[in-house]
């Protein structure tokens, strides 16, 4: 089992709709969770961090965490073409190493 | 978020030469820095972690004598790829951050070894 798993996509969403990105992790003691956005040829850019169960909202983005299910998700409301990118889920392991999923490629269709 | 710079942004070199990549934090000081490598269509893989004033800790499979890391100060880290070979061609990205908190990434350096 991979430490951090994401559906690689591609995920296509119409402009204005909600994009839903999912991530599962294997280390039960993980406490810190992050979503990064990466445009082609660029480095990752932090979108959201979440540390406790429940929802965390920031503008059009909502991160959801369920530690019992070892699941973290990212919702993007009112999707825009500029949201087209690869979204990386990242989780801190117990050994203090930030581990990334392989990313989900999201395409917003105008 | 924090501002991190990397230099150069891209480099092409001949096989067997050494390449140095600089990573600077422009607006904060961090005792811990990280170096990642990303091959095409793959995710980021941690290469090493360095703490200011001590030697870097390398991940399994990463040759410490090939990838030299110097954490010169709280705002500067360098990665030197020694005797580079074509298989070292990759996107190298540094980051600063406190453990269990956000990491802020530099813009990356694309290395091509001919």
Tab-separated table of C-alpha atoms in Angstrom:
chain	number	residue	atom	x	y	z
A	1	UNK	CA	0.000	0.000	0.000
A	2	UNK	CA	1.307	3.423	-0.919
A	3	UNK	CA	1.750	5.852	1.939
A	4	UNK	CA	-0.351	8.535	0.258
A	5	UNK	CA	-2.759	7.553	-2.485
A	6	UNK	CA	-4.557	9.744	-4.944
A	7	UNK	CA	-6.523	9.063	-8.074
A	8	UNK	CA	-4.177	10.159	-10.832
A	9	UNK	CA	-7.018	11.342	-13.048
A	10	UNK	CA	-7.289	13.153	-15.288
A	11	UNK	CA	-10.374	14.637	-13.688
A	12	UNK	CA	-12.402	16.884	-15.973
A	13	UNK	CA	-14.874	19.337	-14.476
A	14	UNK	CA	-16.993	21.972	-16.229
A	15	UNK	CA	-16.256	25.580	-15.423
A	16	UNK	CA	-18.334	26.752	-12.485
A	17	UNK	CA	-18.864	23.258	-11.077
A	18	UNK	CA	-17.363	21.710	-7.926
A	19	UNK	CA	-14.161	19.724	-8.266
A	20	UNK	CA	-13.631	17.020	-5.652
A	21	UNK	CA	-10.175	15.598	-5.021
A	22	UNK	CA	-9.519	12.696	-2.690
A	23	UNK	CA	-6.560	11.303	-0.821
A	24	UNK	CA	-6.005	8.412	1.574
A	25	UNK	CA	-2.976	7.820	3.759
A	26	UNK	CA	-1.614	4.789	5.552
A	27	UNK	CA	0.129	6.172	8.655
A	28	UNK	CA	-2.486	6.319	11.419
A	29	UNK	CA	-0.454	8.703	13.544
A	30	UNK	CA	-0.182	11.391	10.845
A	31	UNK	CA	-1.233	14.766	12.200
A	32	UNK	CA	-0.570	17.299	9.456
A	33	UNK	CA	-2.124	17.315	6.009
A	34	UNK	CA	-1.635	19.615	3.055
A	35	UNK	CA	-2.902	20.238	-0.432
A	36	UNK	CA	-0.523	21.716	-2.974
A	37	UNK	CA	-1.233	22.853	-6.503
A	38	UNK	CA	1.406	22.326	-9.168
A	39	UNK	CA	1.245	23.827	-12.622
A	40	UNK	CA	3.195	22.089	-15.356
A	41	UNK	CA	6.890	22.876	-15.084
A	42	UNK	CA	6.456	24.774	-11.808
A	43	UNK	CA	7.028	23.920	-8.171
A	44	UNK	CA	4.191	23.154	-5.732
A	45	UNK	CA	2.195	25.988	-4.233
A	46	UNK	CA	0.422	25.552	-0.900
A	47	UNK	CA	-3.369	25.664	-1.170
A	48	UNK	CA	-4.575	24.403	2.192
A	49	UNK	CA	-3.359	22.876	5.415
A	50	UNK	CA	-5.558	20.960	7.832
A	51	UNK	CA	-4.688	19.461	11.190
A	52	UNK	CA	-7.965	18.440	12.864
A	53	UNK	CA	-11.027	16.485	11.836
A	54	UNK	CA	-13.736	18.319	9.985
A	55	UNK	CA	-13.841	21.009	7.348
A	56	UNK	CA	-11.617	23.998	6.777
A	57	UNK	CA	-12.672	26.632	4.286
A	58	UNK	CA	-10.572	29.254	2.523
A	59	UNK	CA	-12.294	31.121	-0.256
A	60	UNK	CA	-13.350	28.669	-2.942
A	61	UNK	CA	-11.384	25.848	-1.337
A	62	UNK	CA	-12.545	23.485	1.403
A	63	UNK	CA	-10.353	20.795	2.913
A	64	UNK	CA	-11.972	17.905	4.747
A	65	UNK	CA	-10.209	15.542	7.116
A	66	UNK	CA	-11.394	12.273	8.608
A	67	UNK	CA	-8.609	10.702	10.648
A	68	UNK	CA	-10.662	7.624	11.548
A	69	UNK	CA	-11.007	6.821	7.856
A	70	UNK	CA	-7.512	8.134	7.043
A	71	UNK	CA	-9.005	10.295	4.385
A	72	UNK	CA	-8.505	13.885	3.321
A	73	UNK	CA	-10.219	15.710	0.487
A	74	UNK	CA	-10.213	19.047	-1.283
A	75	UNK	CA	-13.274	20.688	-2.778
A	76	UNK	CA	-12.945	23.523	-5.256
A	77	UNK	CA	-16.147	25.491	-5.750
A	78	UNK	CA	-16.927	27.575	-8.810
A	79	UNK	CA	-14.058	25.953	-10.702
A	80	UNK	CA	-12.130	28.231	-13.017
A	81	UNK	CA	-9.886	27.363	-15.974
A	82	UNK	CA	-6.963	28.671	-13.913
A	83	UNK	CA	-7.611	25.834	-11.448
A	84	UNK	CA	-6.411	23.370	-14.089
A	85	UNK	CA	-3.298	21.849	-12.554
A	86	UNK	CA	-2.033	18.810	-10.700
A	87	UNK	CA	-3.093	18.710	-7.053
A	88	UNK	CA	-0.749	17.014	-4.620
A	89	UNK	CA	-1.836	15.648	-1.279
A	90	UNK	CA	0.948	15.660	1.312
A	91	UNK	CA	1.061	14.072	4.750
A	92	UNK	CA	3.626	14.222	7.508
A	93	UNK	CA	4.712	10.793	8.645
A	94	UNK	CA	5.608	9.971	12.215
A	95	UNK	CA	9.301	10.254	11.260
A	96	UNK	CA	8.746	13.936	10.416
A	97	UNK	CA	9.015	13.418	6.657
A	98	UNK	CA	6.504	15.074	4.338
A	99	UNK	CA	5.254	12.442	1.908
A	100	UNK	CA	3.458	13.282	-1.311
A	101	UNK	CA	0.887	11.438	-3.322
A	102	UNK	CA	1.388	11.129	-7.054
A	103	UNK	CA	-1.138	13.896	-7.662
A	104	UNK	CA	-4.462	14.257	-9.445
A	105	UNK	CA	-4.484	16.101	-12.744
A	106	UNK	CA	-7.498	18.400	-12.856
A	107	UNK	CA	-8.794	19.981	-16.049
A	108	UNK	CA	-11.506	22.641	-15.953
A	109	UNK	CA	-13.483	22.706	-19.171
A	110	UNK	CA	-14.668	26.183	-20.235
B	1	UNK	CA	3.466	32.456	2.347
B	2	UNK	CA	7.198	32.610	2.637
B	3	UNK	CA	9.314	33.579	-0.352
B	4	UNK	CA	11.971	31.122	-1.432
B	5	UNK	CA	14.309	31.595	-4.363
B	6	UNK	CA	16.409	29.093	-6.267
B	7	UNK	CA	19.252	29.662	-8.636
B	8	UNK	CA	19.687	28.756	-11.399
B	9	UNK	CA	16.175	28.068	-12.652
B	10	UNK	CA	17.544	25.749	-15.293
B	11	UNK	CA	20.947	24.359	-16.170
B	12	UNK	CA	22.351	22.167	-18.907
B	13	UNK	CA	25.672	20.507	-18.305
B	14	UNK	CA	27.903	17.812	-19.729
B	15	UNK	CA	28.132	14.403	-18.163
B	16	UNK	CA	30.831	14.270	-15.493
B	17	UNK	CA	30.617	17.896	-14.447
B	18	UNK	CA	29.327	19.239	-11.147
B	19	UNK	CA	26.405	21.580	-10.707
B	20	UNK	CA	25.581	23.732	-7.696
B	21	UNK	CA	22.021	24.818	-6.926
B	22	UNK	CA	21.329	27.577	-4.406
B	23	UNK	CA	18.200	27.902	-2.333
B	24	UNK	CA	17.469	31.041	-0.332
B	25	UNK	CA	14.720	32.008	2.030
B	26	UNK	CA	14.063	35.685	1.462
B	27	UNK	CA	11.848	36.631	4.337
B	28	UNK	CA	12.314	34.214	7.202
B	29	UNK	CA	14.891	32.042	8.884
B	30	UNK	CA	14.533	28.299	9.129
B	31	UNK	CA	16.697	25.751	10.822
B	32	UNK	CA	15.345	22.979	8.628
B	33	UNK	CA	15.548	22.760	4.859
B	34	UNK	CA	14.512	20.015	2.476
B	35	UNK	CA	15.609	18.987	-0.998
B	36	UNK	CA	13.269	17.141	-3.320
B	37	UNK	CA	13.609	15.659	-6.767
B	38	UNK	CA	10.803	15.214	-9.262
B	39	UNK	CA	11.034	13.136	-12.423
B	40	UNK	CA	8.542	13.728	-15.253
B	41	UNK	CA	4.989	12.688	-14.402
B	42	UNK	CA	6.060	11.575	-10.939
B	43	UNK	CA	5.572	13.112	-7.539
B	44	UNK	CA	8.115	14.822	-5.332
B	45	UNK	CA	10.579	12.537	-3.642
B	46	UNK	CA	12.452	13.759	-0.598
B	47	UNK	CA	16.199	13.512	-1.092
B	48	UNK	CA	17.537	14.920	2.150
B	49	UNK	CA	16.806	17.017	5.192
B	50	UNK	CA	19.321	19.441	6.583
B	51	UNK	CA	19.427	21.325	9.832
B	52	UNK	CA	21.565	24.415	10.188
B	53	UNK	CA	24.795	23.536	11.902
B	54	UNK	CA	24.627	19.801	11.322
B	55	UNK	CA	25.055	17.313	8.524
B	56	UNK	CA	22.232	16.527	6.172
B	57	UNK	CA	20.188	13.369	6.588
B	58	UNK	CA	19.746	11.544	3.297
B	59	UNK	CA	16.852	9.343	2.308
B	60	UNK	CA	17.434	5.721	1.480
B	61	UNK	CA	18.836	5.319	-1.999
B	62	UNK	CA	20.224	8.849	-2.241
B	63	UNK	CA	24.014	8.935	-2.463
B	64	UNK	CA	25.358	11.476	-0.011
B	65	UNK	CA	28.708	11.692	-1.804
B	66	UNK	CA	26.974	12.496	-5.066
B	67	UNK	CA	24.463	15.015	-3.749
B	68	UNK	CA	26.345	17.328	-1.428
B	69	UNK	CA	24.215	19.544	0.754
B	70	UNK	CA	25.541	22.537	2.628
B	71	UNK	CA	23.226	24.356	4.991
B	72	UNK	CA	25.389	27.451	5.171
B	73	UNK	CA	23.061	29.659	7.192
B	74	UNK	CA	19.457	29.993	8.323
B	75	UNK	CA	18.555	31.425	4.912
B	76	UNK	CA	20.815	29.549	2.494
B	77	UNK	CA	21.171	25.942	1.448
B	78	UNK	CA	23.082	24.561	-1.515
B	79	UNK	CA	22.850	21.257	-3.348
B	80	UNK	CA	25.801	20.188	-5.455
B	81	UNK	CA	25.317	17.364	-7.915
B	82	UNK	CA	28.791	15.937	-8.397
B	83	UNK	CA	29.865	14.057	-11.529
B	84	UNK	CA	26.425	14.425	-13.014
B	85	UNK	CA	25.074	11.796	-15.377
B	86	UNK	CA	22.051	11.819	-17.669
B	87	UNK	CA	20.010	9.861	-15.116
B	88	UNK	CA	20.428	12.816	-12.719
B	89	UNK	CA	18.405	14.974	-15.081
B	90	UNK	CA	15.408	16.045	-13.052
B	91	UNK	CA	13.566	18.926	-11.414
B	92	UNK	CA	15.203	19.785	-8.101
B	93	UNK	CA	13.161	21.717	-5.567
B	94	UNK	CA	14.107	23.024	-2.157
B	95	UNK	CA	11.804	23.956	0.670
B	96	UNK	CA	11.911	25.598	4.049
B	97	UNK	CA	9.573	24.912	6.896
B	98	UNK	CA	9.091	23.734	10.409
B	99	UNK	CA	8.368	20.062	10.874
B	100	UNK	CA	4.644	19.230	10.893
B	101	UNK	CA	3.898	22.667	9.467
B	102	UNK	CA	3.665	24.099	5.977
B	103	UNK	CA	6.680	23.815	3.742
B	104	UNK	CA	7.317	26.605	1.293
B	105	UNK	CA	8.916	25.578	-1.939
B	106	UNK	CA	11.397	27.315	-4.140
B	107	UNK	CA	10.590	27.668	-7.858
B	108	UNK	CA	12.751	24.675	-8.715
B	109	UNK	CA	15.810	24.037	-10.875
B	110	UNK	CA	15.548	21.955	-14.005
B	111	UNK	CA	18.782	20.053	-14.561
B	112	UNK	CA	19.567	18.463	-17.907
B	113	UNK	CA	22.728	16.405	-18.174
B	114	UNK	CA	23.891	15.685	-21.699
